[in-house]
Coordinates of C-alpha atoms in Angstrom, one line a residue:
M16 CA -20.2 -27.7 -11.5
K17 CA -16.6 -26.2 -11.3
R18 CA -16.2 -26.8 -14.8
W19 CA -19.4 -24.7 -15.7
L20 CA -18.5 -21.8 -13.4
A21 CA -14.9 -22.0 -15.0
G22 CA -16.4 -21.8 -18.5
L23 CA -18.8 -19.0 -17.3
L24 CA -15.9 -17.0 -15.9
A25 CA -14.0 -17.4 -19.2
A26 CA -16.8 -16.2 -21.2
L27 CA -17.2 -13.1 -18.9
V28 CA -13.6 -12.2 -19.3
L29 CA -13.8 -12.4 -23.1
A30 CA -16.9 -10.5 -23.2
S31 CA -15.3 -7.6 -20.8
A32 CA -12.4 -7.4 -23.0
G33 CA -14.0 -5.9 -25.9
A34 CA -16.2 -3.5 -23.7
P35 CA -15.3 0.2 -23.6
G36 CA -13.9 1.4 -20.1
A37 CA -14.6 4.6 -18.6
D38 CA -12.2 6.5 -20.7
G39 CA -13.6 5.2 -24.0
V40 CA -14.5 7.9 -26.4
A41 CA -15.6 5.7 -29.5
M42 CA -15.8 2.1 -30.7
V43 CA -15.3 1.4 -34.3
L44 CA -15.7 -2.0 -35.8
G45 CA -15.2 -3.5 -32.1
E46 CA -12.2 -1.7 -31.4
V47 CA -12.2 1.0 -28.5
I48 CA -10.5 4.4 -28.7
D49 CA -9.8 5.8 -25.3
R50 CA -9.6 9.6 -24.5
A51 CA -5.8 9.1 -24.0
D52 CA -5.5 8.3 -27.7
L53 CA -6.6 11.9 -28.3
A54 CA -3.6 13.5 -26.9
P55 CA -2.0 15.7 -27.2
A56 CA -5.0 17.4 -28.8
A57 CA -6.4 20.6 -26.8
G58 CA -9.9 21.9 -26.9
E59 CA -13.1 20.2 -28.4
P60 CA -12.5 20.9 -32.0
A61 CA -9.1 19.7 -31.9
R62 CA -10.1 16.4 -29.9
A63 CA -12.8 16.0 -32.5
R64 CA -10.5 16.2 -35.2
R65 CA -8.2 13.9 -33.7
L66 CA -10.8 11.4 -33.0
W67 CA -12.1 11.6 -36.5
D68 CA -8.4 10.9 -37.8
L69 CA -8.3 7.7 -35.8
V70 CA -12.2 6.7 -36.8
W71 CA -12.0 7.0 -40.5
P72 CA -8.9 4.9 -41.5
R73 CA -10.6 2.1 -39.8
M74 CA -13.9 2.6 -41.5
A75 CA -12.3 3.2 -44.8
R76 CA -10.4 -0.1 -44.5
H77 CA -13.6 -1.8 -43.7
Y78 CA -15.5 -0.5 -46.5
V79 CA -12.6 -1.5 -48.9
E80 CA -12.6 -4.9 -47.7
Q81 CA -16.4 -5.4 -47.8
N82 CA -16.9 -3.9 -51.3
G83 CA -14.0 -5.4 -53.1
L84 CA -12.3 -2.2 -53.8
A85 CA -8.6 -3.3 -53.3
V86 CA -6.2 -2.3 -55.6
T87 CA -5.7 -4.5 -58.3
E88 CA -2.4 -5.3 -60.8
A89 CA -4.2 -4.5 -63.5
E90 CA -5.2 -1.1 -62.1
T91 CA -1.5 -0.4 -60.9
S92 CA -0.1 -1.2 -64.4
E93 CA -2.6 1.0 -66.0
A94 CA -1.7 3.9 -63.8
L95 CA 2.2 3.2 -64.3
A96 CA 1.7 3.4 -67.9
Y97 CA 0.0 6.6 -67.8
H98 CA 2.9 8.1 -65.8
R99 CA 5.5 6.7 -68.2
E100 CA 3.8 8.4 -70.9
F101 CA 3.4 11.7 -69.0
D102 CA 6.7 11.7 -68.2
R103 CA 7.9 11.3 -71.5
K104 CA 5.8 14.0 -73.0
D105 CA 6.7 16.3 -70.3
R106 CA 10.5 15.8 -70.8
A107 CA 9.9 16.5 -74.7
Q108 CA 7.8 19.8 -74.0
R109 CA 10.6 21.1 -71.5
A110 CA 13.3 20.1 -74.0
R111 CA 11.8 22.2 -76.7
K112 CA 10.9 24.9 -74.5
L113 CA 14.4 24.9 -73.1
E114 CA 15.8 25.3 -76.8
E115 CA 13.6 27.9 -77.6
L116 CA 14.7 30.0 -74.5
D117 CA 18.5 29.2 -75.4
Q118 CA 17.6 31.0 -78.8
R119 CA 15.6 33.9 -77.6
L120 CA 18.5 34.8 -74.9
A121 CA 21.0 34.8 -77.8
A122 CA 19.1 37.9 -79.2
A123 CA 20.2 41.2 -78.6
D124 CA 17.0 42.8 -78.7
L125 CA 16.1 41.9 -75.0
N126 CA 15.4 44.6 -72.5
A127 CA 16.6 43.8 -68.7
E128 CA 13.3 42.9 -67.5
E129 CA 12.6 40.3 -70.4
R130 CA 16.1 38.8 -70.1
A131 CA 15.8 38.5 -66.3
W132 CA 12.4 36.6 -66.7
L133 CA 13.6 34.3 -69.6
E134 CA 17.0 33.4 -67.6
E135 CA 14.8 32.7 -64.5
F136 CA 12.6 30.4 -66.6
Q137 CA 15.8 28.9 -68.3
A138 CA 17.1 28.1 -64.9
V139 CA 14.1 26.4 -63.8
L140 CA 14.0 24.1 -66.9
R141 CA 17.8 23.3 -66.5
R142 CA 17.3 22.2 -63.1
M143 CA 14.7 19.9 -64.0
A144 CA 16.7 18.4 -66.6
R145 CA 19.4 17.9 -64.0
R146 CA 17.0 16.0 -62.0
D147 CA 15.7 13.8 -64.8
A148 CA 19.4 12.9 -65.3
D149 CA 20.0 12.0 -61.9
T150 CA 16.7 9.9 -61.9
D151 CA 17.8 7.9 -65.1
R152 CA 21.0 7.0 -63.5
L153 CA 19.2 5.1 -60.5
P154 CA 18.0 1.6 -61.2
P155 CA 14.6 1.0 -62.1
D156 CA 12.3 0.2 -59.4
P157 CA 8.8 -0.4 -60.6
A158 CA 7.8 -2.3 -57.5
R159 CA 8.5 0.7 -55.4
K160 CA 6.5 2.8 -57.9
A161 CA 3.7 0.6 -57.8
A162 CA 3.6 0.6 -54.1
R163 CA 3.5 4.4 -54.0
L164 CA 0.6 4.5 -56.6
A165 CA -1.7 2.1 -54.7
P166 CA -2.7 4.1 -51.9
W167 CA -3.7 6.9 -54.5
I168 CA -5.8 4.4 -56.5
E169 CA -7.4 2.9 -53.7
M170 CA -8.5 6.4 -52.7
W171 CA -10.0 7.4 -55.8
K172 CA -11.8 3.8 -56.1
L173 CA -13.4 4.4 -52.3
N174 CA -14.3 8.2 -53.1
Q175 CA -16.2 7.1 -56.3
A176 CA -17.9 4.1 -54.5
L177 CA -19.0 6.2 -51.5
F178 CA -20.3 8.8 -53.7
E179 CA -22.3 6.4 -55.7
R180 CA -23.7 4.9 -52.7
Y181 CA -24.3 7.7 -50.5
G182 CA -24.3 10.7 -52.7
G183 CA -24.2 14.1 -50.9
I184 CA -22.1 17.4 -51.8
V185 CA -18.4 16.9 -53.3
A186 CA -15.6 19.1 -52.3
L187 CA -13.0 20.2 -54.5
T188 CA -9.6 19.5 -53.1
R189 CA -6.0 19.7 -54.5
F190 CA -6.3 15.9 -54.6
G191 CA -9.2 15.9 -56.5
P192 CA -13.3 15.4 -55.8
D193 CA -14.0 14.5 -52.3
P194 CA -17.2 12.8 -51.3
H195 CA -17.7 15.1 -48.2
G196 CA -21.2 14.6 -47.9
A197 CA -21.1 10.9 -48.6
R198 CA -18.4 10.4 -45.6
A199 CA -21.0 12.0 -43.3
A200 CA -23.8 9.5 -44.4
M201 CA -21.6 6.6 -44.1
V202 CA -21.1 7.5 -40.6
A203 CA -24.7 7.7 -39.9
D204 CA -25.0 4.4 -41.6
Y205 CA -22.4 2.4 -39.6
E206 CA -24.0 3.8 -36.6
R207 CA -27.3 2.2 -37.4
Q208 CA -25.6 -0.8 -38.1
G209 CA -23.6 -1.0 -34.8
L210 CA -20.5 -0.6 -36.4
L211 CA -19.7 2.7 -35.1
R212 CA -20.5 3.9 -31.5
F213 CA -19.6 7.4 -30.0
L214 CA -19.4 7.0 -26.3
D215 CA -18.8 10.8 -25.5
A216 CA -22.0 13.0 -26.7
P217 CA -19.9 16.2 -26.9
L218 CA -17.5 14.5 -29.1
R219 CA -19.8 13.2 -31.1
K220 CA -21.6 16.5 -31.6
A221 CA -18.2 17.9 -32.7
V222 CA -17.1 15.2 -35.0
L223 CA -20.6 15.5 -36.8
A224 CA -20.3 19.2 -37.0
L225 CA -16.9 18.6 -38.5
L226 CA -18.3 16.5 -41.3
N227 CA -21.4 18.4 -42.1
A228 CA -19.6 21.7 -42.5
R229 CA -19.7 23.1 -45.6
P230 CA -16.5 23.0 -47.7
A231 CA -14.7 25.8 -49.0
L232 CA -15.0 24.9 -52.5
V233 CA -18.0 22.6 -53.8
V234 CA -18.4 20.9 -57.2
A235 CA -21.6 21.6 -59.0
P236 CA -23.7 18.5 -59.0
A237 CA -23.5 18.5 -62.8
E238 CA -19.9 18.6 -63.0
V239 CA -19.2 15.8 -60.5
D240 CA -16.8 13.4 -62.0
F241 CA -14.8 10.7 -60.1
T242 CA -12.7 9.6 -63.1
P243 CA -9.1 9.3 -62.1
Y244 CA -6.5 11.3 -63.8
W245 CA -4.8 8.3 -65.2
K246 CA -8.0 7.1 -67.0
R247 CA -8.2 10.6 -68.8
P248 CA -6.2 11.9 -71.8
I249 CA -2.7 13.5 -71.0
P250 CA -3.3 17.2 -71.2
P251 CA -1.7 19.1 -74.1
S252 CA 1.2 21.2 -73.7
Y253 CA 1.3 23.4 -70.6
F254 CA 3.8 25.9 -71.9
P255 CA 2.8 28.6 -74.4
D256 CA 3.5 28.2 -78.1
E257 CA 6.3 31.0 -77.4
V258 CA 7.6 33.0 -74.7
P259 CA 5.8 36.6 -75.2
R260 CA 8.2 39.1 -76.0
Q261 CA 6.6 42.1 -74.0
V262 CA 6.8 40.8 -70.4
E263 CA 4.3 42.3 -68.3
K264 CA 5.4 43.8 -65.0
R265 CA 5.0 41.2 -62.1
E266 CA 3.5 42.2 -58.9

């Protein structure tokens, strides 16, 4: 009898360890997020943003692991090769442009505004060349470069996978297309599965409002493309064929 009671007590203790307390605001994948974790955010919108910043990484990691989206060595090698080739072409373009600027500045027929603009451009390219030289003096560290690229590769894979599964509107950000609508649909899916529980109704409402707010920039459905940049052709020269002789007045 005593052994049975001891076993029951142990089971109750283990069960209660994973249960949310009075201060719990969400439970994601069995992990409780307490109200104290939202500090120092003040105000409902700020607390909702903070809560989402705590919930999303856990959901994303779970989705990556459950769907085999971890970055592979081959993917990292492909991205590294793209960056090496991009860097080679970038340096060659800048060297050609710097040579052209040197020749232009040697001419005597430049007005003051044109010369000032060209000298500013020349100074920028020279600084970039010095930076390249400093970088080349460092010992190569491919492992460090691969480690820095891995989170970006995983992000692109996750974003594409979420869009393919959940659809929804796609936001245009400086980091590329973002599956804005898919992320909100994923939250609803995880709630249905019991993988995510919001324990504070007002905070849940605020988080959902945040996720369902229309992005500032939206990609047209026909133009949605989650192909990562390292799988695209390297863009052509971003410098004009020649620096224009007539420099327009800049605001």
